[in-house]
Tab-separated table of C-alpha atoms and ligand atoms in Angstrom:
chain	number	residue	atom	x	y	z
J	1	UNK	CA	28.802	40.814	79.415
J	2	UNK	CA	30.249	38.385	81.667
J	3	UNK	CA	33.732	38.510	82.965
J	4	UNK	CA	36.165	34.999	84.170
J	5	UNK	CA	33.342	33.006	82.584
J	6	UNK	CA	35.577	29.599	81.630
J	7	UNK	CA	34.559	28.259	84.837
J	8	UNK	CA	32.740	28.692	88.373
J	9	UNK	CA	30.310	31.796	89.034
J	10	UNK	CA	31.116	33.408	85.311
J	11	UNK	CA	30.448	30.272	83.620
J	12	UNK	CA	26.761	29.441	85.605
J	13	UNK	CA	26.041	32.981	85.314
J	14	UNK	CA	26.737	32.886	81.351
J	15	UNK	CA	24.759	29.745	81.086
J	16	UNK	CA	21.785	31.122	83.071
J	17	UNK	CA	21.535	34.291	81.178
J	18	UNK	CA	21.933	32.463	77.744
J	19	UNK	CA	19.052	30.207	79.068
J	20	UNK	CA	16.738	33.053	79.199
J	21	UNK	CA	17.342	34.616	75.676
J	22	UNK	CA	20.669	37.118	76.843
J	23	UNK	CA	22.689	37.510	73.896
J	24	UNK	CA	25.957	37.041	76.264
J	25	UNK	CA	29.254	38.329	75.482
J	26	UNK	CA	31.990	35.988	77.792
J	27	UNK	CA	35.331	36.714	78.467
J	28	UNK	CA	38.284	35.223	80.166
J	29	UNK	CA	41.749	34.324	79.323
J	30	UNK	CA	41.709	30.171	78.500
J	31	UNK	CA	40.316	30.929	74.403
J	32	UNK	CA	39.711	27.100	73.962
J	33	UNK	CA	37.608	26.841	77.497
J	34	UNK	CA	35.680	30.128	76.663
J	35	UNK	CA	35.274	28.897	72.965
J	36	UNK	CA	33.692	25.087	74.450
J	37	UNK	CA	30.933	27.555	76.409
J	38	UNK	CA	30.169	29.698	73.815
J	39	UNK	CA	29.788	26.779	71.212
J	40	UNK	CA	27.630	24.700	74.493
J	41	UNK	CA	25.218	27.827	74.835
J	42	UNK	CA	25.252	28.037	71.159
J	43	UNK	CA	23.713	24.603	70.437
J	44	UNK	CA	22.195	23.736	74.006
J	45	UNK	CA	20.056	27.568	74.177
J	46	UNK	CA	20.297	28.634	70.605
J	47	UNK	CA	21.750	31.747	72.448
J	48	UNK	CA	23.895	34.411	70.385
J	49	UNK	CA	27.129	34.202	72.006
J	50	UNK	CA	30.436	35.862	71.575
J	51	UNK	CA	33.532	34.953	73.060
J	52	UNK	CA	36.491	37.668	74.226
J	53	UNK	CA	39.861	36.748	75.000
J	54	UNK	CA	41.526	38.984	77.367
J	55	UNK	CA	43.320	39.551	80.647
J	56	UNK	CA	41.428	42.029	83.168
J	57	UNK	CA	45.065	43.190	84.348
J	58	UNK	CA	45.680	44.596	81.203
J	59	UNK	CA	44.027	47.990	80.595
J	60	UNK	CA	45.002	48.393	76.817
J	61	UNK	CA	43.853	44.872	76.603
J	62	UNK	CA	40.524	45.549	78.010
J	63	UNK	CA	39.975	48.825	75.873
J	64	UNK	CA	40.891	47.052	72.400
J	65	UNK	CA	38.812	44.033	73.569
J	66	UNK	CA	35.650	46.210	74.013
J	67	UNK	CA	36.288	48.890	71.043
J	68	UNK	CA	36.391	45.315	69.288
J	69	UNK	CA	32.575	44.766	69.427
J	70	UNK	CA	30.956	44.735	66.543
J	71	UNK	CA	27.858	46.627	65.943
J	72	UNK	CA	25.113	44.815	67.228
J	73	UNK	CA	26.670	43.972	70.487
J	74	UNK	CA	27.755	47.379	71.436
J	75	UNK	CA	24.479	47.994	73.837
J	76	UNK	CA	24.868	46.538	77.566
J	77	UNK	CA	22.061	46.053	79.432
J	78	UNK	CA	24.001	44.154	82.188
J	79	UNK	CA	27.972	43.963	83.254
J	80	UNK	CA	28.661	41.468	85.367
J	81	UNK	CA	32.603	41.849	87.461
J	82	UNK	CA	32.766	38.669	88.256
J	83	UNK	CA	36.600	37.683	87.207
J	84	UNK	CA	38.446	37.562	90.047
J	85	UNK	CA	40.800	35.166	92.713
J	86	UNK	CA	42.378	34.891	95.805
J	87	UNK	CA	46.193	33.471	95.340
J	88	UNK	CA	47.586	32.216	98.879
J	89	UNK	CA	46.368	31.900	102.471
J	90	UNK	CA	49.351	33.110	104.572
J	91	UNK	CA	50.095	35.330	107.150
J	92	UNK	CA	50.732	38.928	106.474
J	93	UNK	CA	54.474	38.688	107.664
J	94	UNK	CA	55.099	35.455	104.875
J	95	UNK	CA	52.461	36.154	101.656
J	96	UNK	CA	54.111	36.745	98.818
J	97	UNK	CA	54.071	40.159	97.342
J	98	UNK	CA	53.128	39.072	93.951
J	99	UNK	CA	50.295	37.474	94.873
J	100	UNK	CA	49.333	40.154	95.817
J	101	UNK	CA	49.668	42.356	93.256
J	102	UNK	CA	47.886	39.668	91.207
J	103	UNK	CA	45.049	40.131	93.425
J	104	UNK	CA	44.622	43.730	93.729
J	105	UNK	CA	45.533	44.282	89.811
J	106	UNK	CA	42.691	41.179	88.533
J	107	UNK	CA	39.821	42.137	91.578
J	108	UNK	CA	40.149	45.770	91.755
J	109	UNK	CA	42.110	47.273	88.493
J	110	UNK	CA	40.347	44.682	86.000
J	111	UNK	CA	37.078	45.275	87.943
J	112	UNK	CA	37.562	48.948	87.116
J	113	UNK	CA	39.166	48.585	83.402
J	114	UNK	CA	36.055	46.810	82.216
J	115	UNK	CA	33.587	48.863	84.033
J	116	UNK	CA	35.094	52.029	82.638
J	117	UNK	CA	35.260	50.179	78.915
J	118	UNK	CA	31.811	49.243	78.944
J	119	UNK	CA	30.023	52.473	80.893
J	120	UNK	CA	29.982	54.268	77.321
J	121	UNK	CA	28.048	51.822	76.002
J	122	UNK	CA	25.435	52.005	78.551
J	123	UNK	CA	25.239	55.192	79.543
J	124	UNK	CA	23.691	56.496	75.957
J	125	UNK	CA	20.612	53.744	76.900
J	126	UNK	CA	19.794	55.706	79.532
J	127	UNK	CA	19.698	52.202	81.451
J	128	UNK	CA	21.859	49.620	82.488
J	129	UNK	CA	22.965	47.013	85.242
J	130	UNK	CA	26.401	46.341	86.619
J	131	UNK	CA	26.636	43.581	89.383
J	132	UNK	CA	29.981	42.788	91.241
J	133	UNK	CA	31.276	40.107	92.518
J	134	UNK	CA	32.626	41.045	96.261
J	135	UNK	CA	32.722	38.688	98.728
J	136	UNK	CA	31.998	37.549	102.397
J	137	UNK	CA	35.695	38.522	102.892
J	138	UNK	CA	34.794	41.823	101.453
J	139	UNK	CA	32.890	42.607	104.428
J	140	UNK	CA	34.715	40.874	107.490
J	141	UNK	CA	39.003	40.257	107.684
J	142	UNK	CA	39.667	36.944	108.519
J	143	UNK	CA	42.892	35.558	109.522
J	144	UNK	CA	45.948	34.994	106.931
J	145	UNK	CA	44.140	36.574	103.660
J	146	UNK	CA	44.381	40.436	104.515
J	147	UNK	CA	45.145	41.058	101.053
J	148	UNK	CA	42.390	39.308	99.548
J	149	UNK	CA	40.041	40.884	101.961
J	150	UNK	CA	41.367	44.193	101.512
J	151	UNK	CA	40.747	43.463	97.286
J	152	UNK	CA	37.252	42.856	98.183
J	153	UNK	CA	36.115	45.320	100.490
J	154	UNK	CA	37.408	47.229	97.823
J	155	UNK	CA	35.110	46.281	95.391
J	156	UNK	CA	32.468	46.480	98.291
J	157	UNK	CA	33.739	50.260	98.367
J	158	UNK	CA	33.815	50.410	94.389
J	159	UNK	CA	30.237	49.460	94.407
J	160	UNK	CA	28.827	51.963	96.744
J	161	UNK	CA	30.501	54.799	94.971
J	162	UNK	CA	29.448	53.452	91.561
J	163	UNK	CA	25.999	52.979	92.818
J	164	UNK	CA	26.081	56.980	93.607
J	165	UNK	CA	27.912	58.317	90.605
J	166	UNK	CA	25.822	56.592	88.363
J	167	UNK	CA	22.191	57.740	89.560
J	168	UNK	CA	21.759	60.520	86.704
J	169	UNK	CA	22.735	57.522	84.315
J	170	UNK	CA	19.665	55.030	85.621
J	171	UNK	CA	22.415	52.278	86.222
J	172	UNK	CA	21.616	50.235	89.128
J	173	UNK	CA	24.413	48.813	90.888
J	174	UNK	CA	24.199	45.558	92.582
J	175	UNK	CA	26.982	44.000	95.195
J	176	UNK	CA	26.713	39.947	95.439
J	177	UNK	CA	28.996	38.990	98.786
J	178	UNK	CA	29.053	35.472	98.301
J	179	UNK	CA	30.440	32.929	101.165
J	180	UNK	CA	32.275	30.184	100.739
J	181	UNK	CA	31.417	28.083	97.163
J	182	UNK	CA	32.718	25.091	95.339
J	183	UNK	CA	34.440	26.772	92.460
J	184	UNK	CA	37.903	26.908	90.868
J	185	UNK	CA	38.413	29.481	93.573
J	186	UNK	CA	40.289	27.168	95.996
J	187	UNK	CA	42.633	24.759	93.426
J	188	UNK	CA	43.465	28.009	92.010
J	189	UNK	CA	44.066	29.964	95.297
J	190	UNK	CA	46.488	26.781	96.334
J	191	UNK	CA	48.217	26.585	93.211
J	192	UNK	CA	47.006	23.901	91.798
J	193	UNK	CA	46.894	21.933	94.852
J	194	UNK	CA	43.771	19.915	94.164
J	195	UNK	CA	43.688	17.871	97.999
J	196	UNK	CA	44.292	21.003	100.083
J	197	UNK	CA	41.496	22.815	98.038
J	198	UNK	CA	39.051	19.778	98.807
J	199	UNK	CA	39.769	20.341	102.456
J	200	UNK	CA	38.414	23.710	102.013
J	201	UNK	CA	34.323	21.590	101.065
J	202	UNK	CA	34.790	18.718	103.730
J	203	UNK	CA	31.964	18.240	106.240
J	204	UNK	CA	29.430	20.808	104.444
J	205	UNK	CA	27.798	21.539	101.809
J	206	UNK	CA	29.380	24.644	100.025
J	207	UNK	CA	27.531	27.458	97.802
J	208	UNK	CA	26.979	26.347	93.963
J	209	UNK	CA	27.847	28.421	91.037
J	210	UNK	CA	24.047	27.427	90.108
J	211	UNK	CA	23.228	29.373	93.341
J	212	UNK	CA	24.804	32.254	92.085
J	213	UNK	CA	24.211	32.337	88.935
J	214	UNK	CA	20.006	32.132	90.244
J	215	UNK	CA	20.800	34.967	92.393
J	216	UNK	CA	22.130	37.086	89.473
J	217	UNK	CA	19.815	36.924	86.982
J	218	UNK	CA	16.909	37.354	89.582
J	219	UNK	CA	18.385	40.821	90.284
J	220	UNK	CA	18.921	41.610	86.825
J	221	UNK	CA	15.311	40.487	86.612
J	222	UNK	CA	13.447	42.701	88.393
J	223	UNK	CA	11.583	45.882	87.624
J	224	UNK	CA	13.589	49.155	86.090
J	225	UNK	CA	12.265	51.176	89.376
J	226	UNK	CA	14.129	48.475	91.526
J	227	UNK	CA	17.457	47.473	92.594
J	228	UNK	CA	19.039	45.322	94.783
J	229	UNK	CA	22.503	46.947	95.994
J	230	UNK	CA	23.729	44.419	98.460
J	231	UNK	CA	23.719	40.787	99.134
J	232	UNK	CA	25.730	39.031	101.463
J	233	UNK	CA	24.649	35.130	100.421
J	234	UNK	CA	26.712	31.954	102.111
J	235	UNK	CA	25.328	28.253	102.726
J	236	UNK	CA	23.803	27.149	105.557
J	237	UNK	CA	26.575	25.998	107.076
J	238	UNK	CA	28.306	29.909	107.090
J	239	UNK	CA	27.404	32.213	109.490
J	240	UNK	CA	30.048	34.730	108.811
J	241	UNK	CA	33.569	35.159	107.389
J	242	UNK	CA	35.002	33.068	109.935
J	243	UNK	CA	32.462	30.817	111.935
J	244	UNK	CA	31.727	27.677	109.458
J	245	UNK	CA	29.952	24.248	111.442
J	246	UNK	CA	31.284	21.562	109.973
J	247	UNK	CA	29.361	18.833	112.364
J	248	UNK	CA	27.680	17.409	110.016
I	301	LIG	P1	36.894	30.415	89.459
I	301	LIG	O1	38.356	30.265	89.674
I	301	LIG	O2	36.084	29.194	89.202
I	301	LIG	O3	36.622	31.468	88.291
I	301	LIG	C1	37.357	32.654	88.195
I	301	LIG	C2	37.159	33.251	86.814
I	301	LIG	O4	37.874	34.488	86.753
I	301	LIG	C3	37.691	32.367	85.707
I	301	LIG	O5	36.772	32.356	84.647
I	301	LIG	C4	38.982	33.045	85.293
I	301	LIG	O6	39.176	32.879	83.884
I	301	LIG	C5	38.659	34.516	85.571
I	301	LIG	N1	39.868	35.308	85.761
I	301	LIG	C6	40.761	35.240	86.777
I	301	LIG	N2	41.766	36.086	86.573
I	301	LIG	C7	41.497	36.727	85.396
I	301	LIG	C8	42.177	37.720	84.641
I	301	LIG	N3	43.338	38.249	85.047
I	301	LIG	N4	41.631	38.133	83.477
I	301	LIG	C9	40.465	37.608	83.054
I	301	LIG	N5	39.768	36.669	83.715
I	301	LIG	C10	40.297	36.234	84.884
I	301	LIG	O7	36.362	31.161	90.775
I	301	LIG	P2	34.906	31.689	91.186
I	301	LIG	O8	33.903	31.445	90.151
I	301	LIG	O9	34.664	31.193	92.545
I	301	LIG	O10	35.219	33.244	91.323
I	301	LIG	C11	34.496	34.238	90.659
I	301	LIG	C12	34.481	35.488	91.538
I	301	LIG	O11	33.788	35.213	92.739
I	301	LIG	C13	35.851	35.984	91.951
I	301	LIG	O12	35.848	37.384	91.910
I	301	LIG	C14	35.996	35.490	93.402
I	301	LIG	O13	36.867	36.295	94.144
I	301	LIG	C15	34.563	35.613	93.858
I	301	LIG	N6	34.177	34.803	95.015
I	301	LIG	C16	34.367	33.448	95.045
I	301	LIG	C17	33.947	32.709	96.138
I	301	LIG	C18	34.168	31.245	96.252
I	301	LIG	O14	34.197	30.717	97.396
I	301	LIG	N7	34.290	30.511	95.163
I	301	LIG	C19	33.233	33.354	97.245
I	301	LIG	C20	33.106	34.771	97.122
I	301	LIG	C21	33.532	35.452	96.029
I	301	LIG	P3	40.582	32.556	83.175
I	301	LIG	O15	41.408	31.766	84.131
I	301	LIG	O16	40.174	31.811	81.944
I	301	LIG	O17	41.117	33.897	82.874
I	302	LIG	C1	35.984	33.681	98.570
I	302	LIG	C2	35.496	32.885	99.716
I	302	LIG	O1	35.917	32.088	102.078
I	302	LIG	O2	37.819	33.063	100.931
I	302	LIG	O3	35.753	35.004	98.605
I	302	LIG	O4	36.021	34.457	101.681
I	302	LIG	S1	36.376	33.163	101.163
């Protein structure tokens, strides 16, 4: 089960699973993008699909969604968090308190909706795999995006205590801390502003989605005894949160 997979990470990562013979459950809130990918994986992997409209904000929403499955998609092996977005880059003093709430209701609330709606059907397997999508600014605070830090050292903090509580359960927990990548992330954190967002890519060469979605399924891929808990991943060009070359 993959979560905001219409586009970017979500969308890679449901292609890359479906590529390997994953039945994949998607879910996101545009139906006719998530319908397009499931029909696309459909015909292009001859993958069972099934698409699941809902909003990660809304807890009753994510409950019926999952209490929706039928039968023969009601065992998890692997729950990927990966909906998520940053809304604004201003200073503490000017954001704008809904985007924040936004923020901290999709990255950390959803993030913890779906994984408590889908733990029941894992835990019974005695196995299971949840990976979450932090970020490099889930690790290091960098200057006007406090609250969209603080959202994802959150789910850096979510995953560590997950990663514990789950241990009798045999569910690994894996954090991917991804830099900066050339997603919807940026049009959609500037509003729809598609020429600021480019500025965000100029004079480097950015993270995929492919990359991701390769760095996902290779730690879902690995041995039951084995588990990768963290990654922090960025291009080349990233050393940090903060410190990007852009010289070409
Ligand atoms: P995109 O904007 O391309 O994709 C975000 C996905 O999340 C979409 O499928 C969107 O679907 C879904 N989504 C957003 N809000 C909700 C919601 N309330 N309910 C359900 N689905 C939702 O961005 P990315 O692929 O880049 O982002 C994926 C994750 O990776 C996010 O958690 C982001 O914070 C994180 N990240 C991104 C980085 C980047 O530079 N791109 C770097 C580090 C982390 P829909 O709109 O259809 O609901
Ligand atoms: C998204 C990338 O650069 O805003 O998490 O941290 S960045």
């Amino acid at each position: 089960m993959i979560t905001g997979a219409t586009s970017g990470f979500g969308k890679a990562i449901a292609e890359r699973f479906a590529k390997e013979g994953y039945q994949c459950i998607i879910t996101g809130r545009r139906s006719e993008k998530l319908a397009l990918i499931s029909e696309t994986l459909s015909s292009q992997y001859q993958a069972k699909v099934l698409p699941l409209v809902f909003d990660v904000q809304d807890k009753q929403a994510v409950a019926d969604a999952v209490a929706s499955l039928p039968e023969d998609w009601r065992s998890i092996d692997v729950l990927i968090n990966n909906a998520g977005l940053a809304l604004g880059r201003d200073s503490f003093d000017n954001a704008n308190m809904d985007d924040w709430e936004t923020m901290l209701d999709t990255n950390v609330k959803g993030l913890l909706y779906v994984s408590k709606a889908v733990l029941p059907l894992m835990i019974p397997n005695k196995k299971g795999h949840i990976i979450n999508l932090g970020s490099i600014a889930g690790k290091e605070v960098y200057k006007d995006g406090s609250v969209y830090c603080a959202s994802k050292h959150a789910v850096d903090a979510i995953s560590k205590g997950m990663r514990i509580d789950l241990l009798p359960h045999k569910i690994k927990v894996t954090a991917i801390h991804p830099g900066s990548a050339d997603t919807e992330f940026s049009v959609v954190r500037y509003k729809g502003d598609e020429s600021k967002a480019a500025l965000v890519y100029e004079g480097y060469t950015p993270l995929h989605a492919e990359d991701i979605a390769d760095i996902a399924y290779y730690c879902a891929s690995l041995p039951a005894h084995v588990c990768i808990n963290d990654l922090v991943v960025t291009c080349t060009s990233q050393a940090n949160g903060t410190v990007m070359y852009k010289g070409g």
